[in-house]
Short mmCIF file of C-alpha atoms and ligand atoms in Angstrom, two decimals:
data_model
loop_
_atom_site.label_atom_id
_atom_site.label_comp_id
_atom_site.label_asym_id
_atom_site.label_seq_id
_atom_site.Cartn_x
_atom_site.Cartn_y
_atom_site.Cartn_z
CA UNK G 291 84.26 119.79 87.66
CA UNK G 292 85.20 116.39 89.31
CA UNK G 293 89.08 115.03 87.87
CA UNK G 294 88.60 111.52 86.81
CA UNK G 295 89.45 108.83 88.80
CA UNK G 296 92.70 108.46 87.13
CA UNK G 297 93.53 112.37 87.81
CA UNK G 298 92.97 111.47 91.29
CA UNK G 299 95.44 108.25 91.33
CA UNK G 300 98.28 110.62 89.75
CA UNK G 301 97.71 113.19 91.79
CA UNK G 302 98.29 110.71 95.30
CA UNK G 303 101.62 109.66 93.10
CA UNK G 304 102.42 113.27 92.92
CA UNK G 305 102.19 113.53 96.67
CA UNK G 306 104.09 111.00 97.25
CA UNK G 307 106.86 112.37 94.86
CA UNK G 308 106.72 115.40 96.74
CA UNK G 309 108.51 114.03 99.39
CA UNK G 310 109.91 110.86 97.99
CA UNK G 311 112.26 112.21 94.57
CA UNK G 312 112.93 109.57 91.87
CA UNK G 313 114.62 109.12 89.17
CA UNK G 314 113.43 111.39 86.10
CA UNK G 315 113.50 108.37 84.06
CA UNK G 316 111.33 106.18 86.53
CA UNK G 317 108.73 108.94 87.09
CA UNK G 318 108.22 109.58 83.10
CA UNK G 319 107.38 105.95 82.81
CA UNK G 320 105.48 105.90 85.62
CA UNK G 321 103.14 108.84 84.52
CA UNK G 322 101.07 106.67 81.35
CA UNK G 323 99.82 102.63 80.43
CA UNK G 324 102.66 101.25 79.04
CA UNK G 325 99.48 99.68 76.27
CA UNK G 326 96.12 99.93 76.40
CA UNK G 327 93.25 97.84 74.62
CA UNK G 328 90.20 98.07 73.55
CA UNK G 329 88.11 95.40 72.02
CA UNK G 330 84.24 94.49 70.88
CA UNK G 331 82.97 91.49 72.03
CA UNK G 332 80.10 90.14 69.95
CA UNK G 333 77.95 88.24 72.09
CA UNK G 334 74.53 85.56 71.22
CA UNK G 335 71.71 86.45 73.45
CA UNK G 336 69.55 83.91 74.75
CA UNK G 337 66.85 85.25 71.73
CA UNK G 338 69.11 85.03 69.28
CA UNK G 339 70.16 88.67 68.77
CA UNK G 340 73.49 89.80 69.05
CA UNK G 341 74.80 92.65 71.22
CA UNK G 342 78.35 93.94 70.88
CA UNK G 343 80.00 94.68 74.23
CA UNK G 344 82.95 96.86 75.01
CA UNK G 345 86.16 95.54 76.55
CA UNK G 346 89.23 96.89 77.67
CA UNK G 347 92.86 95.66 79.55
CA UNK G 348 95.30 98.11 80.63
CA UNK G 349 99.06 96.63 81.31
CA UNK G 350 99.76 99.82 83.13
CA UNK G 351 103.74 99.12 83.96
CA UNK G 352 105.71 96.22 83.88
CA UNK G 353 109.18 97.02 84.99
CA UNK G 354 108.71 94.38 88.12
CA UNK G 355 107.09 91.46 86.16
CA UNK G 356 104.57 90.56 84.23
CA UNK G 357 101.48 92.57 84.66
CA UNK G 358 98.81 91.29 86.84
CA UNK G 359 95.15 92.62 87.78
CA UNK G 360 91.15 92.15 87.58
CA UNK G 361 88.46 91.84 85.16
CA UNK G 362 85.36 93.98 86.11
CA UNK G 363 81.84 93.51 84.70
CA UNK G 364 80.24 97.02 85.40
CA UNK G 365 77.81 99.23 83.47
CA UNK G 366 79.74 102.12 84.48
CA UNK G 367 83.52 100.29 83.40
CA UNK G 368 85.52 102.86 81.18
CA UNK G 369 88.91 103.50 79.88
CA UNK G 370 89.55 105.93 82.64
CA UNK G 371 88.72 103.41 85.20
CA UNK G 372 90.76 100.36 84.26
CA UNK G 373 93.91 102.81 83.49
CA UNK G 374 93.31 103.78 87.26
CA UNK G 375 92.58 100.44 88.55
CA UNK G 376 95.88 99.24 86.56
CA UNK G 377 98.05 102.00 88.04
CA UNK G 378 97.25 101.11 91.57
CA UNK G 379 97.84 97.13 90.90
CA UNK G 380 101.14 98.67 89.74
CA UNK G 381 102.02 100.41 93.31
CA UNK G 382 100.06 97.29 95.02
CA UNK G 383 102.10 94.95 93.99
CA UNK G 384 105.23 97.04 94.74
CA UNK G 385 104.10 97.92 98.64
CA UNK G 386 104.03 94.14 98.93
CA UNK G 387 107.57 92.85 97.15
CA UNK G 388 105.74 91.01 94.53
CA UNK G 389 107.35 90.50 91.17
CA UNK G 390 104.82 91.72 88.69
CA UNK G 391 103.48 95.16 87.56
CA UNK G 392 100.40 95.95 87.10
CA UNK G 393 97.28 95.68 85.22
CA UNK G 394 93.54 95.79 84.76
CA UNK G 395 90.51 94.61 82.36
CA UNK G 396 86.95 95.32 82.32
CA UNK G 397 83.87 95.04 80.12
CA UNK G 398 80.73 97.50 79.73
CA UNK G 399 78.01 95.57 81.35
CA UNK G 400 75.51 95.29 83.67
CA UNK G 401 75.75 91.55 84.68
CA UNK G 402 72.92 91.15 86.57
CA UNK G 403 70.71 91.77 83.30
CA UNK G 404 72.05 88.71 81.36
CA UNK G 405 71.87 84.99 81.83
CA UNK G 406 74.63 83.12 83.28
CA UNK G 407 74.94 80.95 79.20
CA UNK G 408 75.13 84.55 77.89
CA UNK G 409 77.60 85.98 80.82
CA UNK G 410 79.88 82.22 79.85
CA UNK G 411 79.92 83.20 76.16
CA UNK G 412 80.38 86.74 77.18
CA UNK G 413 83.54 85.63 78.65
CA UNK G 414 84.44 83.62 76.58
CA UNK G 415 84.25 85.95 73.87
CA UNK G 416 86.57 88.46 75.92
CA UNK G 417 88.99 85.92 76.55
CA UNK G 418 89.28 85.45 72.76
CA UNK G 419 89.67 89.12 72.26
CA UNK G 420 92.18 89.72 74.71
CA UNK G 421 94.28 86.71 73.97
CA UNK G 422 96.82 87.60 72.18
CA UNK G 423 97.50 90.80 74.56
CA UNK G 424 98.01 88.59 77.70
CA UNK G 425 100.50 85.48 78.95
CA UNK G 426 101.28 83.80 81.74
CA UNK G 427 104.97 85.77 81.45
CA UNK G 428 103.30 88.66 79.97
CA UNK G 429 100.04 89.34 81.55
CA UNK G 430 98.23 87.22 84.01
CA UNK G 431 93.98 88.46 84.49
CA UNK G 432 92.44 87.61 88.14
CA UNK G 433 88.44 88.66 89.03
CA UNK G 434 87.12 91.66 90.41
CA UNK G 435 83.77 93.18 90.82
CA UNK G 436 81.06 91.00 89.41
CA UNK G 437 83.32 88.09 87.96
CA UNK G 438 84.13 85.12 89.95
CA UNK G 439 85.83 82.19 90.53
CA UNK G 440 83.48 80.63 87.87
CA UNK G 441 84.02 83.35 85.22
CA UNK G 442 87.79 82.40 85.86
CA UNK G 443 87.40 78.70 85.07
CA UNK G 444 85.27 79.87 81.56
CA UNK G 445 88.42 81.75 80.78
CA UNK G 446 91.05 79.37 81.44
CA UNK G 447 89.10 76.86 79.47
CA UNK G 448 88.91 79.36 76.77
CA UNK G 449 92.19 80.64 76.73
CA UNK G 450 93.32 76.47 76.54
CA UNK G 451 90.71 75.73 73.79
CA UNK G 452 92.60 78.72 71.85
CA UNK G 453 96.31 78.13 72.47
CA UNK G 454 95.98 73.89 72.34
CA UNK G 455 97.72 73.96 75.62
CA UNK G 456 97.02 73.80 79.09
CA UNK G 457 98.02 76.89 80.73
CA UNK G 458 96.28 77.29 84.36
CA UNK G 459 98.43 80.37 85.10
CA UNK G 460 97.19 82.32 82.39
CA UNK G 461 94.80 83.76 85.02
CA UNK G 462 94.10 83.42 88.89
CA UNK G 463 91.33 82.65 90.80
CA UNK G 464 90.22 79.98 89.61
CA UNK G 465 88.50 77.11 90.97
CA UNK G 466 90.02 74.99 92.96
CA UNK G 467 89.01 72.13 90.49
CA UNK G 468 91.28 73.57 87.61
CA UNK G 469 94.35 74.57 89.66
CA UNK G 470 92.97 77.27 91.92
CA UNK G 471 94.33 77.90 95.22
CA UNK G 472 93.63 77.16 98.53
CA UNK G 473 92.58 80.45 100.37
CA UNK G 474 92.22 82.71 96.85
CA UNK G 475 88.46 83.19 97.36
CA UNK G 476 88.86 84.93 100.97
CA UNK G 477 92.58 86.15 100.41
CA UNK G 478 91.54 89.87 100.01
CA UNK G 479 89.43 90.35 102.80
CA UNK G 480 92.10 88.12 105.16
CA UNK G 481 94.72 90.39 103.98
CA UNK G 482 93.06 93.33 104.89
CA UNK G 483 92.17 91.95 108.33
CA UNK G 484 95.74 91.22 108.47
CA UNK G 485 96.76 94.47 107.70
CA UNK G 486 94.31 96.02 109.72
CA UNK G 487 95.32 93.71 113.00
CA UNK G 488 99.22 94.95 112.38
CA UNK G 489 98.52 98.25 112.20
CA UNK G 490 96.03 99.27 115.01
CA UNK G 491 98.20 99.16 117.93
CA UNK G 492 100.17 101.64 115.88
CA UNK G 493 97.58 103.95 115.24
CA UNK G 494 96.11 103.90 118.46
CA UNK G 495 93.07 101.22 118.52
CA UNK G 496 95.08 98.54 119.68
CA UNK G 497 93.86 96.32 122.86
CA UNK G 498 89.99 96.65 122.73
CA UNK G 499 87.08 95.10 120.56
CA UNK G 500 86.25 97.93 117.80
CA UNK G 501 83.17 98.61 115.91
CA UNK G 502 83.13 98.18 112.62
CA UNK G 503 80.57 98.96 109.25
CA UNK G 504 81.43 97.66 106.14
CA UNK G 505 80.33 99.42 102.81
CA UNK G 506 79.90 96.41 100.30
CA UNK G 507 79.17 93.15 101.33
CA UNK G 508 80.89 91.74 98.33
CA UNK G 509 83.18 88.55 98.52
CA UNK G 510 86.07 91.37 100.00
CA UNK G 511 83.73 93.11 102.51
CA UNK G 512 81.77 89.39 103.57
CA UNK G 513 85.14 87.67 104.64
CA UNK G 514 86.54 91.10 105.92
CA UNK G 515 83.52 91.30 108.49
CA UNK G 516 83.53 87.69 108.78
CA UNK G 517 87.06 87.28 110.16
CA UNK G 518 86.98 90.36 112.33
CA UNK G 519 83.52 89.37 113.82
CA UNK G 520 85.62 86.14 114.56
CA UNK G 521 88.09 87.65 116.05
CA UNK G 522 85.25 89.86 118.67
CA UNK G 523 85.13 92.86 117.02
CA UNK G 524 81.46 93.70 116.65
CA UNK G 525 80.15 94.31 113.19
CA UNK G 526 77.20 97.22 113.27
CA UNK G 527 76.36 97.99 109.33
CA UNK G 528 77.24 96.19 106.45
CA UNK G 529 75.71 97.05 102.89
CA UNK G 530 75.23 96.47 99.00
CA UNK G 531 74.14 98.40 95.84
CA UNK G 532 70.23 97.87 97.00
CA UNK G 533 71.02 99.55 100.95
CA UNK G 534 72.79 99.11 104.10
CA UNK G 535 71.44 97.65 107.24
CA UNK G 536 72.55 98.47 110.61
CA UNK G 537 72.24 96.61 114.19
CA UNK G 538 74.17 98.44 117.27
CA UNK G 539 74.32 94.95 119.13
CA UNK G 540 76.54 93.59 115.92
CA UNK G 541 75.13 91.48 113.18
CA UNK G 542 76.27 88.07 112.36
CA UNK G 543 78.22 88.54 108.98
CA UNK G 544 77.79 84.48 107.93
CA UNK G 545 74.19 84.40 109.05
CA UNK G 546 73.54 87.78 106.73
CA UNK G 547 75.64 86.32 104.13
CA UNK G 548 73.40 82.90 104.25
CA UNK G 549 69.92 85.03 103.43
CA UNK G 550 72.36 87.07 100.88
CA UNK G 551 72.76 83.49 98.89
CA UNK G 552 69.52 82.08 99.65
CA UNK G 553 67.98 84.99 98.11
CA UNK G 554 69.60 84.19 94.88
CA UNK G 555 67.39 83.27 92.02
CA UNK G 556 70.15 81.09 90.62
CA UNK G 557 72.57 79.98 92.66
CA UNK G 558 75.47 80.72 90.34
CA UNK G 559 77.12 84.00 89.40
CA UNK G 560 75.17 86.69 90.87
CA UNK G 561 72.67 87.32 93.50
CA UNK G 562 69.44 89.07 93.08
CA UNK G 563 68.80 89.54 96.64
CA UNK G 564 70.14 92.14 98.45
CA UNK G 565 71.93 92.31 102.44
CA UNK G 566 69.08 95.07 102.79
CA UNK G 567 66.06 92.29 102.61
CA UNK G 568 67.70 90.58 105.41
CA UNK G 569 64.91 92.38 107.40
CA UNK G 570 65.16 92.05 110.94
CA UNK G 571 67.61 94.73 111.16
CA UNK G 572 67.20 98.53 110.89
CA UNK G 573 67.76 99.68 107.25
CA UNK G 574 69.55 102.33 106.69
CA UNK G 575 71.03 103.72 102.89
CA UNK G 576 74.81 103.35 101.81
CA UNK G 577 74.90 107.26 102.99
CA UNK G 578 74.12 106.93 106.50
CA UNK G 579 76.32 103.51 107.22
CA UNK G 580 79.41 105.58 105.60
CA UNK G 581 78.90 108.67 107.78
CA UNK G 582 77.88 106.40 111.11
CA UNK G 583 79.67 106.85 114.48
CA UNK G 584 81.56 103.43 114.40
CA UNK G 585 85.20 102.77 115.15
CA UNK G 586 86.17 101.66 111.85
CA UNK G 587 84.96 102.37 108.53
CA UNK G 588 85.52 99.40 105.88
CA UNK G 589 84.74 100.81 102.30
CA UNK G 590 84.52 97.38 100.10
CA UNK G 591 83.05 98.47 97.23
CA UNK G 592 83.80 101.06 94.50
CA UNK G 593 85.56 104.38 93.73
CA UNK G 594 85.37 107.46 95.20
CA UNK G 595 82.52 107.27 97.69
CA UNK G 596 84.15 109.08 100.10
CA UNK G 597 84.80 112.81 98.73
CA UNK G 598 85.06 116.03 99.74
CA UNK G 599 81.32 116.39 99.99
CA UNK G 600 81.24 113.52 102.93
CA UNK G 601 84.77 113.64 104.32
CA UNK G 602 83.75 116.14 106.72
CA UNK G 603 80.49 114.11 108.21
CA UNK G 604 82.28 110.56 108.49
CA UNK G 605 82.81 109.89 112.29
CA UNK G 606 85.29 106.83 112.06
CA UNK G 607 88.50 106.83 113.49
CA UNK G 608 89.99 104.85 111.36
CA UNK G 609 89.91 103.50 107.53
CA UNK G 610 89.97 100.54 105.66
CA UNK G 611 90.42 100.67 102.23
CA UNK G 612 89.41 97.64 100.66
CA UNK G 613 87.71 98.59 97.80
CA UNK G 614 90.25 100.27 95.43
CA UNK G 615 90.36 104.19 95.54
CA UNK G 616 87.62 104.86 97.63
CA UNK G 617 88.72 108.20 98.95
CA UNK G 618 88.81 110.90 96.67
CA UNK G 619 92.52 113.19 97.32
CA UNK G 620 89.98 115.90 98.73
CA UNK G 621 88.50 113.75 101.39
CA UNK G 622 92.61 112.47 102.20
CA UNK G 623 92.83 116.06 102.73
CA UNK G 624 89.99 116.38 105.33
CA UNK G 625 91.48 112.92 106.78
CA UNK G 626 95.06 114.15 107.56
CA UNK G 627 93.92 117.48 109.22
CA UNK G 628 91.17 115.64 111.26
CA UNK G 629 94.16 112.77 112.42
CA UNK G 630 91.94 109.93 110.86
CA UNK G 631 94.37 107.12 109.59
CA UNK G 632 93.45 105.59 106.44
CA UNK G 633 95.22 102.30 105.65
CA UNK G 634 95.05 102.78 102.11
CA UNK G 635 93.77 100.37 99.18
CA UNK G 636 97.21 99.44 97.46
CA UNK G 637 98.37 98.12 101.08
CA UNK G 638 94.77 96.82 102.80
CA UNK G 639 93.56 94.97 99.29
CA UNK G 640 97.01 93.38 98.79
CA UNK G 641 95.88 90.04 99.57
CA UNK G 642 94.01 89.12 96.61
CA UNK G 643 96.83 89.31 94.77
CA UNK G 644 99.21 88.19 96.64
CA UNK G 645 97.73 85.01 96.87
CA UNK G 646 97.40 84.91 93.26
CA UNK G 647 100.93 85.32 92.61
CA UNK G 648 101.06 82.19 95.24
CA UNK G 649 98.29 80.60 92.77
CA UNK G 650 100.53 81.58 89.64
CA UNK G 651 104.00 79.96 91.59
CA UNK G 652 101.74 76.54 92.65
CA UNK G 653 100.39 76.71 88.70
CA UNK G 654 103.93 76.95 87.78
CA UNK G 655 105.21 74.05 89.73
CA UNK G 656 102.83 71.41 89.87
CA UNK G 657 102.75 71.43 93.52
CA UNK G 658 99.98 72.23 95.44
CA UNK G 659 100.19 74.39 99.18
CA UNK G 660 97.28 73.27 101.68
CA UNK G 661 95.17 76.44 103.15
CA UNK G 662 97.06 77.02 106.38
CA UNK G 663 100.55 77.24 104.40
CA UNK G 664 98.88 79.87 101.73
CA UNK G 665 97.28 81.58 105.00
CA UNK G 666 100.58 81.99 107.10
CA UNK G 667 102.54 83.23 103.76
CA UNK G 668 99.81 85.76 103.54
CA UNK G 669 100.14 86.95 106.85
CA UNK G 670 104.41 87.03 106.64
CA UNK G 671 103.73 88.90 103.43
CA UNK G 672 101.20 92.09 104.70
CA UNK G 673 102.65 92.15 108.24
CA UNK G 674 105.78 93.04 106.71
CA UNK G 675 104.57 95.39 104.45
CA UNK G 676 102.28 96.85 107.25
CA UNK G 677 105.56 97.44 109.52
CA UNK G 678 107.18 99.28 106.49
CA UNK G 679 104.45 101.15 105.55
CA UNK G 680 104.04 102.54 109.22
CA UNK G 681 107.76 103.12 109.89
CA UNK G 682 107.36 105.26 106.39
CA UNK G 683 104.76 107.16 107.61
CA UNK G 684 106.78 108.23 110.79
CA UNK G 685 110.07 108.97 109.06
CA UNK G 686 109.14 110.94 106.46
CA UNK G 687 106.08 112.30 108.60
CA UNK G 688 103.04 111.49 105.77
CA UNK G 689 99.60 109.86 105.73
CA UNK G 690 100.03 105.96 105.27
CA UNK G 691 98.81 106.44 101.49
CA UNK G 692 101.84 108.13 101.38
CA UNK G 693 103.73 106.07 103.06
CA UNK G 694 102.76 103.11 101.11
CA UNK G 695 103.59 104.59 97.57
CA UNK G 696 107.07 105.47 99.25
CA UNK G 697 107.27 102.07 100.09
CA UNK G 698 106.60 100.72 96.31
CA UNK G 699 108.00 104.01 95.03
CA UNK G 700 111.62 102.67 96.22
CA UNK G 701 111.41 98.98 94.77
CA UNK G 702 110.03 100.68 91.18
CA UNK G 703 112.91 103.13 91.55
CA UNK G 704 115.64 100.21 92.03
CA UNK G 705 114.47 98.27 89.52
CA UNK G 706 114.56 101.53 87.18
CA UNK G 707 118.30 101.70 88.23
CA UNK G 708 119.25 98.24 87.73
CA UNK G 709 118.26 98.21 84.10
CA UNK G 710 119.89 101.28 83.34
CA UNK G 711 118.99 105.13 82.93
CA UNK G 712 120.97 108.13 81.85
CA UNK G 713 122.56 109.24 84.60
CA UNK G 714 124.28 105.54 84.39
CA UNK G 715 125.74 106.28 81.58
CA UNK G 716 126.40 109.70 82.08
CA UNK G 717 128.73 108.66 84.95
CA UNK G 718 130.46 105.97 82.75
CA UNK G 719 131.36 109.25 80.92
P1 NAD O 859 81.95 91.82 94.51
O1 NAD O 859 81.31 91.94 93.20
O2 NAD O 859 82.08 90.48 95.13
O3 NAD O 859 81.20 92.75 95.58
C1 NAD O 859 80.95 94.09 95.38
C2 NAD O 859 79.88 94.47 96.39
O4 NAD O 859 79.69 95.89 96.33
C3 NAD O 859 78.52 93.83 96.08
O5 NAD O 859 77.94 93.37 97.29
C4 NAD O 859 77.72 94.99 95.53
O6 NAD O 859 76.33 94.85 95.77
C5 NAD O 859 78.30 96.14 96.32
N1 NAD O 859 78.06 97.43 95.71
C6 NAD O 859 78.06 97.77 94.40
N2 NAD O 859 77.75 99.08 94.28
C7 NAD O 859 77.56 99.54 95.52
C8 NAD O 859 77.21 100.80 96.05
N3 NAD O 859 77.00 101.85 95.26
N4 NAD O 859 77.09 100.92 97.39
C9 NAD O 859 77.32 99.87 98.20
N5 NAD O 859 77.63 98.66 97.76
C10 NAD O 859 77.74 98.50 96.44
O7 NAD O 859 83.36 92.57 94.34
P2 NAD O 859 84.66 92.40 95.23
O8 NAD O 859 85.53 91.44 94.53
O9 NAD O 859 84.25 92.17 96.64
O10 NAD O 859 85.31 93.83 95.04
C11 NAD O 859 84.99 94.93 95.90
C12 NAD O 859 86.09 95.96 95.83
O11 NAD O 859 87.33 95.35 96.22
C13 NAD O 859 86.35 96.57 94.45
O12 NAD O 859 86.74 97.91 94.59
C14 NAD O 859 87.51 95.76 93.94
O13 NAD O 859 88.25 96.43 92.94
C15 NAD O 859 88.29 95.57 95.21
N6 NAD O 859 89.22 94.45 95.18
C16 NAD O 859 88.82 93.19 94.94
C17 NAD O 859 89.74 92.16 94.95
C18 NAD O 859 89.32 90.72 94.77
O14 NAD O 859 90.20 89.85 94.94
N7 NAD O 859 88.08 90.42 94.48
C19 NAD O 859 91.09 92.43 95.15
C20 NAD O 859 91.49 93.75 95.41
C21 NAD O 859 90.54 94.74 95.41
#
């Protein structure tokens, strides 16, 4: 039987342990959500009946901050998932010196079956819900799959219209319009072309253009491909939930993306077309561009599509994480013995959040950074974190996932120590 996905995040924290020891006290409250809630979200339909959706945030550990992470919309969004998606913001944030925990939200739903009036007041109506659970010292909510910038503004609006105050940093992400920031929307993917750039030389694919196929051509996997095409390496496959296409000479990731928005019936929260109608490239499925002989493989969509069943068939020589927990702890295992580097999720998706903690400071002072400043902070923030994550790996001879949760293991650990644990007092005694 398959663990579930939040089996597999312990278990890469148990690795990491294994070679990393911690305090007793840190790893206990490391091992569950600090609170978890669920909540039913009556919603009007368009036709006037009423569905009831399901809703859940996770503030997974907050012993660095206030908790910060995601809302998904997904049909298959669970308990299990957004426990696992909060425990890696947790680590995330920690591999990049941020001062929050972490934390995650999600609703039941397939999106791309309602109206955008019913996805607003579906929002809306989780906003309400969760109110009372969040803050912007407490817990701060940010988008993920299927919710958007838009989404964001709906909730900030909400969560104003319930407290009677204005409040932008009660969640990031936002439109610019009501105290977004400059460089939020592509932050993720530039991070993880930033981390990607600092580490290559180090792992031996410095120098030379690469190729590159991306596995969801979402808004992380679009500016991903879009800034390394930019840069000259050539992008081959790129794909969404409908199929993958492929072109060996490189495809042109803003011209694809152009079709991908034209196709849209509305031109608002979600597209109905799909990068596979973009027809004058070969089509291939999600399968093949994952197992194709390529450089670099980007995954940029969802969990644990690389597993123990594929590991062995995927020709990359390298990994980028984007999407978070890709790579099942089998297919890690195939990885390491094979001497393919994976630069794992809570380092290579970094950026989104790290520019919403730059969001949350601008929110919190009035003062407003232009693009290029948010954009060169990025790049201080992951190349550092890149460096440490790399030197890591080579002293203590482990995978960069390793590495990495080393890396956050040792700021979670200090700030353990700092408030106090038993063996403080015991040597007051
Ligand atoms: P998105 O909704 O913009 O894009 C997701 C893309 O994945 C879409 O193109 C969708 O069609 C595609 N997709 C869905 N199922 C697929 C499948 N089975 N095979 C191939 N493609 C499929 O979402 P996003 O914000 O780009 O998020 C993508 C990943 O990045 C998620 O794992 C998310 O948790 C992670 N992430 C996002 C952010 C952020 O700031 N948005 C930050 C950190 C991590």
């Amino acid at each position: 039987m398959s663990s579930s996905v939040f089996e597999e995040a312990k278990g890469q924290l148990d690795k990491a342990l294994e070679h990393f020891r911690i305090d007793e006290e840190s790893e206990l409250r490391l091992r569950t959500p600090k609170s978890v809630l669920q909540v039913s979200i009556p919603v009007r339909m368009d036709d006037g009946s009423l569905k009831v959706f399901q809703g859940y945030r996770v503030r997974y550990n907050d012993l660095l901050g206030p908790t910060k992470g995601g809302i998904r919309y997904h049909p298959n969004v669970n308990v299990d998932e957004v426990q696992s998606l909060a425990f890696w913001m947790t680590f995330k944030c920690a591999v990049v010196g941020l001062p929050y925990g972490g934390a995650k939200g999600g609703v039941t739903v397939n999106p791309k079956e309602l109206s955008l009036l019913e996805i607003e007041r579906l929002s809306r109506g989780y906003m309400s819900a969760i109110a009372d659970f969040i803050g912007p010292n407490v817990d701060v909510p940010a988008p993920d799959v299927y919710t958007n910038s838009m989404i964001m503004g709906w909730m900030v609006d909400e969560y104003s219209n319930i407290t009677r105050e204005h409040k932008p940093e009660i969640v990031t992400g936002k439109p610019i319009a009501l105290g977004g920031s400059e460089g939020r929307e592509e932050a993720t993917g530039r991070g993880g072309f930033y981390a990607f750039e600092a580490m290559r030389s180090g792992l031996g694919l410095g120098g030379k253009p690469l190729t590159i196929a991306v596995q969801g051509f979402g808004n992380v996997g679009y500016h991903f491909a879009r800034l390394a095409a930019e840069a000259g390496h050539r992008i081959v496959a790129v794909s969404d939930s409908k199929g993958a296409i492929y072109k060996k000479e490189g495809l042109d990731p803003v011209g694809v993306n152009k079709v991908k928005q034209e196709q849209r019936e509305l031109k608002a929260a979600y597209c109905k077309g799909s990068v596979c109608e973009f027809v004058e490239h070969q089509q291939i499925t999600n399968e093949e561009l994952l197992e194709l002989d390529v450089d670099v493989l980007v995954p940029s969509a969802l969990e644990k599509v690389i597993t123990s069943e594929n590991a062995d068939r995927i020709k990359a020589k390298c990994i980028v994480e984007l999407a978070n927990g890709p790579t099942t702890n089998d297919a890690d295992v195939v990885f390491e013995k094979k001497g393919i580097p994976v630069i794992p999720d809570i380092l290579a998706n970094a950026g989104g959040v790290t520019v919403s903690y730059f969001e949350w400071v601008q929110n919190r002072t009035g003062y407003y950074w232009p693009e290029e400043e948010v954009n060169s902070k990025l790049k201080a923030i992951i190349d550092k974190a890149a460096a440490e994550v790399l030197d890591l790996g080579k002293e203590y001879k482990v995978p960069l996932r390793t590495a990495a949760y080393i890396s956050a293991l040792r700021r979670i650990n200090e700030a353990v120590k700092a408030k106090g644990t038993l063996r403080n007092f015991s040597m007051r005694r």
